[in-house]
Coordinates of C-alpha atoms in Angstrom, one line a residue:
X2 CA -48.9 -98.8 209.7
X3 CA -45.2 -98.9 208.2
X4 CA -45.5 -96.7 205.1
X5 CA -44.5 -98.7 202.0
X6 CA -40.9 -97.7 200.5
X7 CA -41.1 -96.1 197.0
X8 CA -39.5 -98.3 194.3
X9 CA -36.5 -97.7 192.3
X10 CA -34.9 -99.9 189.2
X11 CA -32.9 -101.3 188.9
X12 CA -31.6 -100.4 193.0
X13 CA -34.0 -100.7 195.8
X14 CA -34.5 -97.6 197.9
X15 CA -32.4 -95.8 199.3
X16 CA -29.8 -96.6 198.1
X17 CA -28.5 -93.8 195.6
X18 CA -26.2 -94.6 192.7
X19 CA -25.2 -93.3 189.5
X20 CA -27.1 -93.8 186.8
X21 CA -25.2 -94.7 183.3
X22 CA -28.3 -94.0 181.2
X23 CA -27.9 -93.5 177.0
X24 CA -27.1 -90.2 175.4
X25 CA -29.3 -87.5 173.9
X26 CA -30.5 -83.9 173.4
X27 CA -30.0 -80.7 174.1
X28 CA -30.6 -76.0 173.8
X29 CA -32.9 -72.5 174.5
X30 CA -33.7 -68.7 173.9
X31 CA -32.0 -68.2 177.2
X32 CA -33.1 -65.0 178.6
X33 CA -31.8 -65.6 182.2
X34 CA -29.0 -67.9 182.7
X35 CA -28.9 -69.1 186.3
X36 CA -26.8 -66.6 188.2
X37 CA -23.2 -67.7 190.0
X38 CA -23.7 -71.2 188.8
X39 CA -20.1 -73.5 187.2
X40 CA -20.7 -75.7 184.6
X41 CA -20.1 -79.4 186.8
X42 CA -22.8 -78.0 189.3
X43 CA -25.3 -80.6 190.0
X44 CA -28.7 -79.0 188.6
X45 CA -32.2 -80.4 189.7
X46 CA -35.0 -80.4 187.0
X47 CA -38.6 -80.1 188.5
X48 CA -41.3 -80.2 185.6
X49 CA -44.9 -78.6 187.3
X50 CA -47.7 -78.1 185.7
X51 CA -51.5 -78.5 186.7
X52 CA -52.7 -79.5 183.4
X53 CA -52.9 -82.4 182.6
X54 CA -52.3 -84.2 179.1
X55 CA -49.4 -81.2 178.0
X56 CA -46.6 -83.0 177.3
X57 CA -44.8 -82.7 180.6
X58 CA -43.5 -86.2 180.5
X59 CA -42.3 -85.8 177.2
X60 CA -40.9 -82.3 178.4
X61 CA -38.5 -84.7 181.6
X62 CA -37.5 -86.8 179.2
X63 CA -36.4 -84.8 176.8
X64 CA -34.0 -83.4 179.4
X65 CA -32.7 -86.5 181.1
X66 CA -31.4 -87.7 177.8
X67 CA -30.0 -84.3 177.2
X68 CA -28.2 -84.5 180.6
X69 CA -26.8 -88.1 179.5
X70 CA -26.0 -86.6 176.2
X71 CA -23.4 -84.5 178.4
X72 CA -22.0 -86.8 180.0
X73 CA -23.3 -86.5 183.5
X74 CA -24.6 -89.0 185.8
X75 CA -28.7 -88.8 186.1
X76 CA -31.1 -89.4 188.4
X77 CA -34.9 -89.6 187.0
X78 CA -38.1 -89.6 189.4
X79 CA -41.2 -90.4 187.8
X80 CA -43.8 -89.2 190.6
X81 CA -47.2 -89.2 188.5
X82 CA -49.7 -90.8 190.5
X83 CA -52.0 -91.8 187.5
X84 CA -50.0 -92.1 184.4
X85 CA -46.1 -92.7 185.2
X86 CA -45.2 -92.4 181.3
X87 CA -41.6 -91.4 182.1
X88 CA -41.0 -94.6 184.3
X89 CA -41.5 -96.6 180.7
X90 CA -38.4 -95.0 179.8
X91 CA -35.6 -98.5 180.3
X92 CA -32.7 -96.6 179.0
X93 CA -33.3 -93.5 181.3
X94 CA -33.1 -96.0 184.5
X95 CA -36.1 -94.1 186.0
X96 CA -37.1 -94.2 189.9
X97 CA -40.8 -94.5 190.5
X98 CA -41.9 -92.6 193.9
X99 CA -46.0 -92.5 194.7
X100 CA -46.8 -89.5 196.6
X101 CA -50.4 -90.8 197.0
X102 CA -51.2 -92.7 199.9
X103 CA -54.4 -95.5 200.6
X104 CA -56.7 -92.8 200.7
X105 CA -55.8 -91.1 197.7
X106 CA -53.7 -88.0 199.8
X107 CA -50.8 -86.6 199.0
X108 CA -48.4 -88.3 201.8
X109 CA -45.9 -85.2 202.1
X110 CA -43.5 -88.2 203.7
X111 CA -43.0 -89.5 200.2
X112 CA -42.1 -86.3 199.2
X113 CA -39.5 -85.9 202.2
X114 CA -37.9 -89.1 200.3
X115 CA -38.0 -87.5 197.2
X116 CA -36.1 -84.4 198.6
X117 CA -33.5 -86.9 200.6
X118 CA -32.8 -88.8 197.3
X119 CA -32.1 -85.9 195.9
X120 CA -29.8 -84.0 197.9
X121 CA -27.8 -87.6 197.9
X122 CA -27.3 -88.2 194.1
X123 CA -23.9 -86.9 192.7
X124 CA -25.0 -85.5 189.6
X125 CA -28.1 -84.0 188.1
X126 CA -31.9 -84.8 188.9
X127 CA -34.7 -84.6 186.8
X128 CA -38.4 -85.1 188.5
X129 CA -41.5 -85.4 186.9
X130 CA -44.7 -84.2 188.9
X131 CA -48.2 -85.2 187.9
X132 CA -50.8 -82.6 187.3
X133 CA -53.0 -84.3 190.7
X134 CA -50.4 -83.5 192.6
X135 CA -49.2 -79.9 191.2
X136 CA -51.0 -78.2 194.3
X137 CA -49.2 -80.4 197.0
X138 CA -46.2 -80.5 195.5
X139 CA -45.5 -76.6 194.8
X140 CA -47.3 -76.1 198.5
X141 CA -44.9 -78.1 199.9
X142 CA -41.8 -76.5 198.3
X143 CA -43.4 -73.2 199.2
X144 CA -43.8 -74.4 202.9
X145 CA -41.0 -76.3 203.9
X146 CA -38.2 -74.2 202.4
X147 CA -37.4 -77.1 200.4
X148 CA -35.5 -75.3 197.9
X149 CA -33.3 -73.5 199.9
X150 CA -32.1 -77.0 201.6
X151 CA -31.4 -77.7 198.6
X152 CA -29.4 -74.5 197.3
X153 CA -27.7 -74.5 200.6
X154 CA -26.0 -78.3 200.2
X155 CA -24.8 -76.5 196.6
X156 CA -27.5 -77.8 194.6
X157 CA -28.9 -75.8 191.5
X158 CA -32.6 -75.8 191.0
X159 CA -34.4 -75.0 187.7
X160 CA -38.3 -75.1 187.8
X161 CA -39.7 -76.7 184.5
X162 CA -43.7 -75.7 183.3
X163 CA -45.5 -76.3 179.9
X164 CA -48.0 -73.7 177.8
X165 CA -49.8 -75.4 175.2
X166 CA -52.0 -73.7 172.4
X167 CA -55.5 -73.5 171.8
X168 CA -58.5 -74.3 174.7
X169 CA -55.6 -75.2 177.2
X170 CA -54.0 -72.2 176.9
X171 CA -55.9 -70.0 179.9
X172 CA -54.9 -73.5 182.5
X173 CA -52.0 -74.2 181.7
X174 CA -51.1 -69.9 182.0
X175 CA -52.9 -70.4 185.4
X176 CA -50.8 -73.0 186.4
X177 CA -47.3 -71.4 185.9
X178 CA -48.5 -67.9 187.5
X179 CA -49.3 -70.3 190.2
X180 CA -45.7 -71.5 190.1
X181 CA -43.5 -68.4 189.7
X182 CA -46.2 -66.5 192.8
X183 CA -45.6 -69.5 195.0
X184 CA -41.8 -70.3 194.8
X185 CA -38.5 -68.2 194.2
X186 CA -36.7 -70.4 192.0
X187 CA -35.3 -69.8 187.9
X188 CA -38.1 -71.2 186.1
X189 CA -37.9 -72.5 182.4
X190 CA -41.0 -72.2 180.3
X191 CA -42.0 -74.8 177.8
X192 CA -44.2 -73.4 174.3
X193 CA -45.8 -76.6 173.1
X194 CA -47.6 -75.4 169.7
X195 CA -48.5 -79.2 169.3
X196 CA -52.3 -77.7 169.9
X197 CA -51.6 -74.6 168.0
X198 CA -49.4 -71.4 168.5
X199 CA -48.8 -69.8 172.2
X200 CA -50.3 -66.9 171.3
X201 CA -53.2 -64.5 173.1
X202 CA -54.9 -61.7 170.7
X203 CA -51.7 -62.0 168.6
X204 CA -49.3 -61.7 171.3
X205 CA -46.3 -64.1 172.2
X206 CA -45.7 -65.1 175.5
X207 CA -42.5 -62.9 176.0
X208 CA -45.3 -60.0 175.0
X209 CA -47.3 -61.3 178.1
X210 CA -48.2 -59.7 181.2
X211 CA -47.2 -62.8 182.8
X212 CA -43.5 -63.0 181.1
X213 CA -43.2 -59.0 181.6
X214 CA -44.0 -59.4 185.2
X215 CA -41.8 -62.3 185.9
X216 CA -39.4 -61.7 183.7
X217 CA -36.0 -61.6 186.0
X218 CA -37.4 -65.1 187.4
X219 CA -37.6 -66.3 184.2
X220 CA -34.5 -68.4 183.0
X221 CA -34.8 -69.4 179.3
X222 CA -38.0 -70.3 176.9
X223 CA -37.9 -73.5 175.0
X224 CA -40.2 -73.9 171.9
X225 CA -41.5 -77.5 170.6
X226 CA -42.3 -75.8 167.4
X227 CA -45.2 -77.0 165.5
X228 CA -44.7 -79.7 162.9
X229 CA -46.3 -81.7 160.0
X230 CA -48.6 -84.2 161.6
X231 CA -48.5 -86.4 158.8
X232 CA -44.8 -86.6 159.4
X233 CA -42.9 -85.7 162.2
X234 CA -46.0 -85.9 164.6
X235 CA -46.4 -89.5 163.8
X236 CA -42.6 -90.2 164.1
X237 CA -42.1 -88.8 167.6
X238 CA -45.7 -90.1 168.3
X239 CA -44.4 -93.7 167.7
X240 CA -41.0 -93.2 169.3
X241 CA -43.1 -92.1 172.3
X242 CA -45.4 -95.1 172.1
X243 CA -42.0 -97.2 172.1
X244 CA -40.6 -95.4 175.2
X245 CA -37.5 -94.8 172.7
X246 CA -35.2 -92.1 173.7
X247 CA -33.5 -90.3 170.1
X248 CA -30.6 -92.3 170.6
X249 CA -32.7 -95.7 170.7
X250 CA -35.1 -94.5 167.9
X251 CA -32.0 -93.3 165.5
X252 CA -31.1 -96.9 165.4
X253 CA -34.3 -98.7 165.5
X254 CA -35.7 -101.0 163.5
X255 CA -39.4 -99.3 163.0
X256 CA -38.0 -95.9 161.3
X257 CA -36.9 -95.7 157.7
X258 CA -34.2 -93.3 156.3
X259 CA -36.7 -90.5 156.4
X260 CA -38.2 -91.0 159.8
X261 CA -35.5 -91.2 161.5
X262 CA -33.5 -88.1 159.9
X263 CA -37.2 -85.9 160.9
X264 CA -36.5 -87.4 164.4
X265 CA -32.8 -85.9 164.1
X266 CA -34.1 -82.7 163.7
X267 CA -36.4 -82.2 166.3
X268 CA -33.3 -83.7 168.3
X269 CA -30.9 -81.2 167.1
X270 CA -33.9 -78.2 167.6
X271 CA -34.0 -79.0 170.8
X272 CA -30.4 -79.8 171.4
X273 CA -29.7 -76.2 170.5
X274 CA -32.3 -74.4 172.8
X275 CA -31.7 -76.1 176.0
X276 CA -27.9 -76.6 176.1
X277 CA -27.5 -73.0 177.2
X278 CA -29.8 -73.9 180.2
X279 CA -28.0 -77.5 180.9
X280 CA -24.4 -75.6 180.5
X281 CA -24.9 -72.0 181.9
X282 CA -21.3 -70.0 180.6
X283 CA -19.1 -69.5 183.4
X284 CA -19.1 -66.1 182.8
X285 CA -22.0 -66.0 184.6
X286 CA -20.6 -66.5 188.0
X287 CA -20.0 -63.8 190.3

């Protein structure tokens, strides 16, 4: 039976355009920049982790709009089989591609789509893998030698996974130790303390085993610091709710002076850790 094609807004599948979305964020404690890599390089953005409910959408958005914020054309993939939360993004023009077929299987032909759109789009890419499909997904990259097709056409690719706080903390440190093992690409890691601080018996995870171990593979750490829940929490909470990006929210009718200046900041937090990652110096090239 003819598989059905995955969808894509506002252009049908396959084909690949740019996409003019709105402008956002952007920085991190970059520990790694990615090696022999110029500025205008297209970069893909692959957020994994097996966890569910840890802010990983959040985490993809927060770097498309930091990739519009600079200018460059994007192309987002929303992949989640169950929950596709960045596809509600409008302004970030997001792709929606189901790697799930009838029988509730990973269809590893979706994922050759994925791959294809990929290697077309002029610009940079940012995909955002559910956690029922973390297994498949990093399998196949491991299998296929999807990442060096990729490298070898001139494409950079940065690995994206989230640590939370608190009873989370042993899965989602299971998940990216399955990551780094399994592939052989830069991979940023993601502190969210929004359960509580990153922390095991008092030590941060650049004091980790984990971080020590993996340390060359290991491209920059990016914190979403811990914040008044009373305040901030409930701002980016109903920003989220919306589907706003910053740029949307900053201008939006539901956020006062004060709201929208605490959005600001976590924008401009941000902004300052990843930009490093999203503009590696040139120096860096050998």
């Amino acid at each position: 039976m003819r598989q059905a094609r995955p969808s894509r807004r506002p252009y049908p599948f396959p084909a690949h355009r740019r996409l003019q979305a709105p402008v956002l964020i952007t920085s991190s404690t970059v520990t790694n920049p990615p090696i022999g890599k110029a500025m205008t390089q297209d970069t893909i953005h692959i957020v994994l982790q097996g966890k569910g409910g840890v802010g990983k959408s959040l985490i993809a958005s927060l770097i498309a709009q930091s990739i519009t914020d600079n200018g460059r054309p994007l192309l987002a993939i929303d992949t989640d089989p169950v929950n596709q939360t960045l596809a509600r993004y409008q302004a970030l023009n997001v792709c929606t591609l189901p790697l799930l077929d009838r029988e509730r299987q990973v269809n590893s032909r979706a994922i050759d789509d994925m791959i294809e759109w990929l290697l077309a789009h002029d610009g940079d890419s940012v995909v955002d893998n559910g956690a029922t499909s973390f297994i498949p997904v990093t399998g196949y990259l491991a299998e296929t030698g999807a990442l060096a097709v990729l490298r070898d056409v001139g494409k950079q690719v940065l690995l994206h996974s989230v640590l939370v706080g608190g009873q989370a903390m042993e899965d989602t440190l299971a998940g990216l130790s399955a990551l780094l093992a399994s592939t052989d690409a830069p991979v940023v890691v993601w502190l969210n303390e929004f359960f509580g601080p990153v922390e095991r018996e008092g030590r941060s995870f650049t004091e980790s085993s984990l971080y020590l171990k993996y340390r060359a593979r290991i491209a920059g750490v990016v914190t979403l610091q811990r914040r008044n829940s009373e305040t901030y929490g409930r701002d980016l909470a109903l920003m989220t709710e919306k589907a706003l990006t910053f740029e949307q929210a900053l201008k939006h009718e539901a956020f006062g002076t004060m709201p929208r200046h605490r959005l600001w900041q976590i924008r401009e937090d941000v902004s300052r850790q990843l930009q490093p990652l999203l503009n590696p110096p040139q120096a860096a090239a050998a």
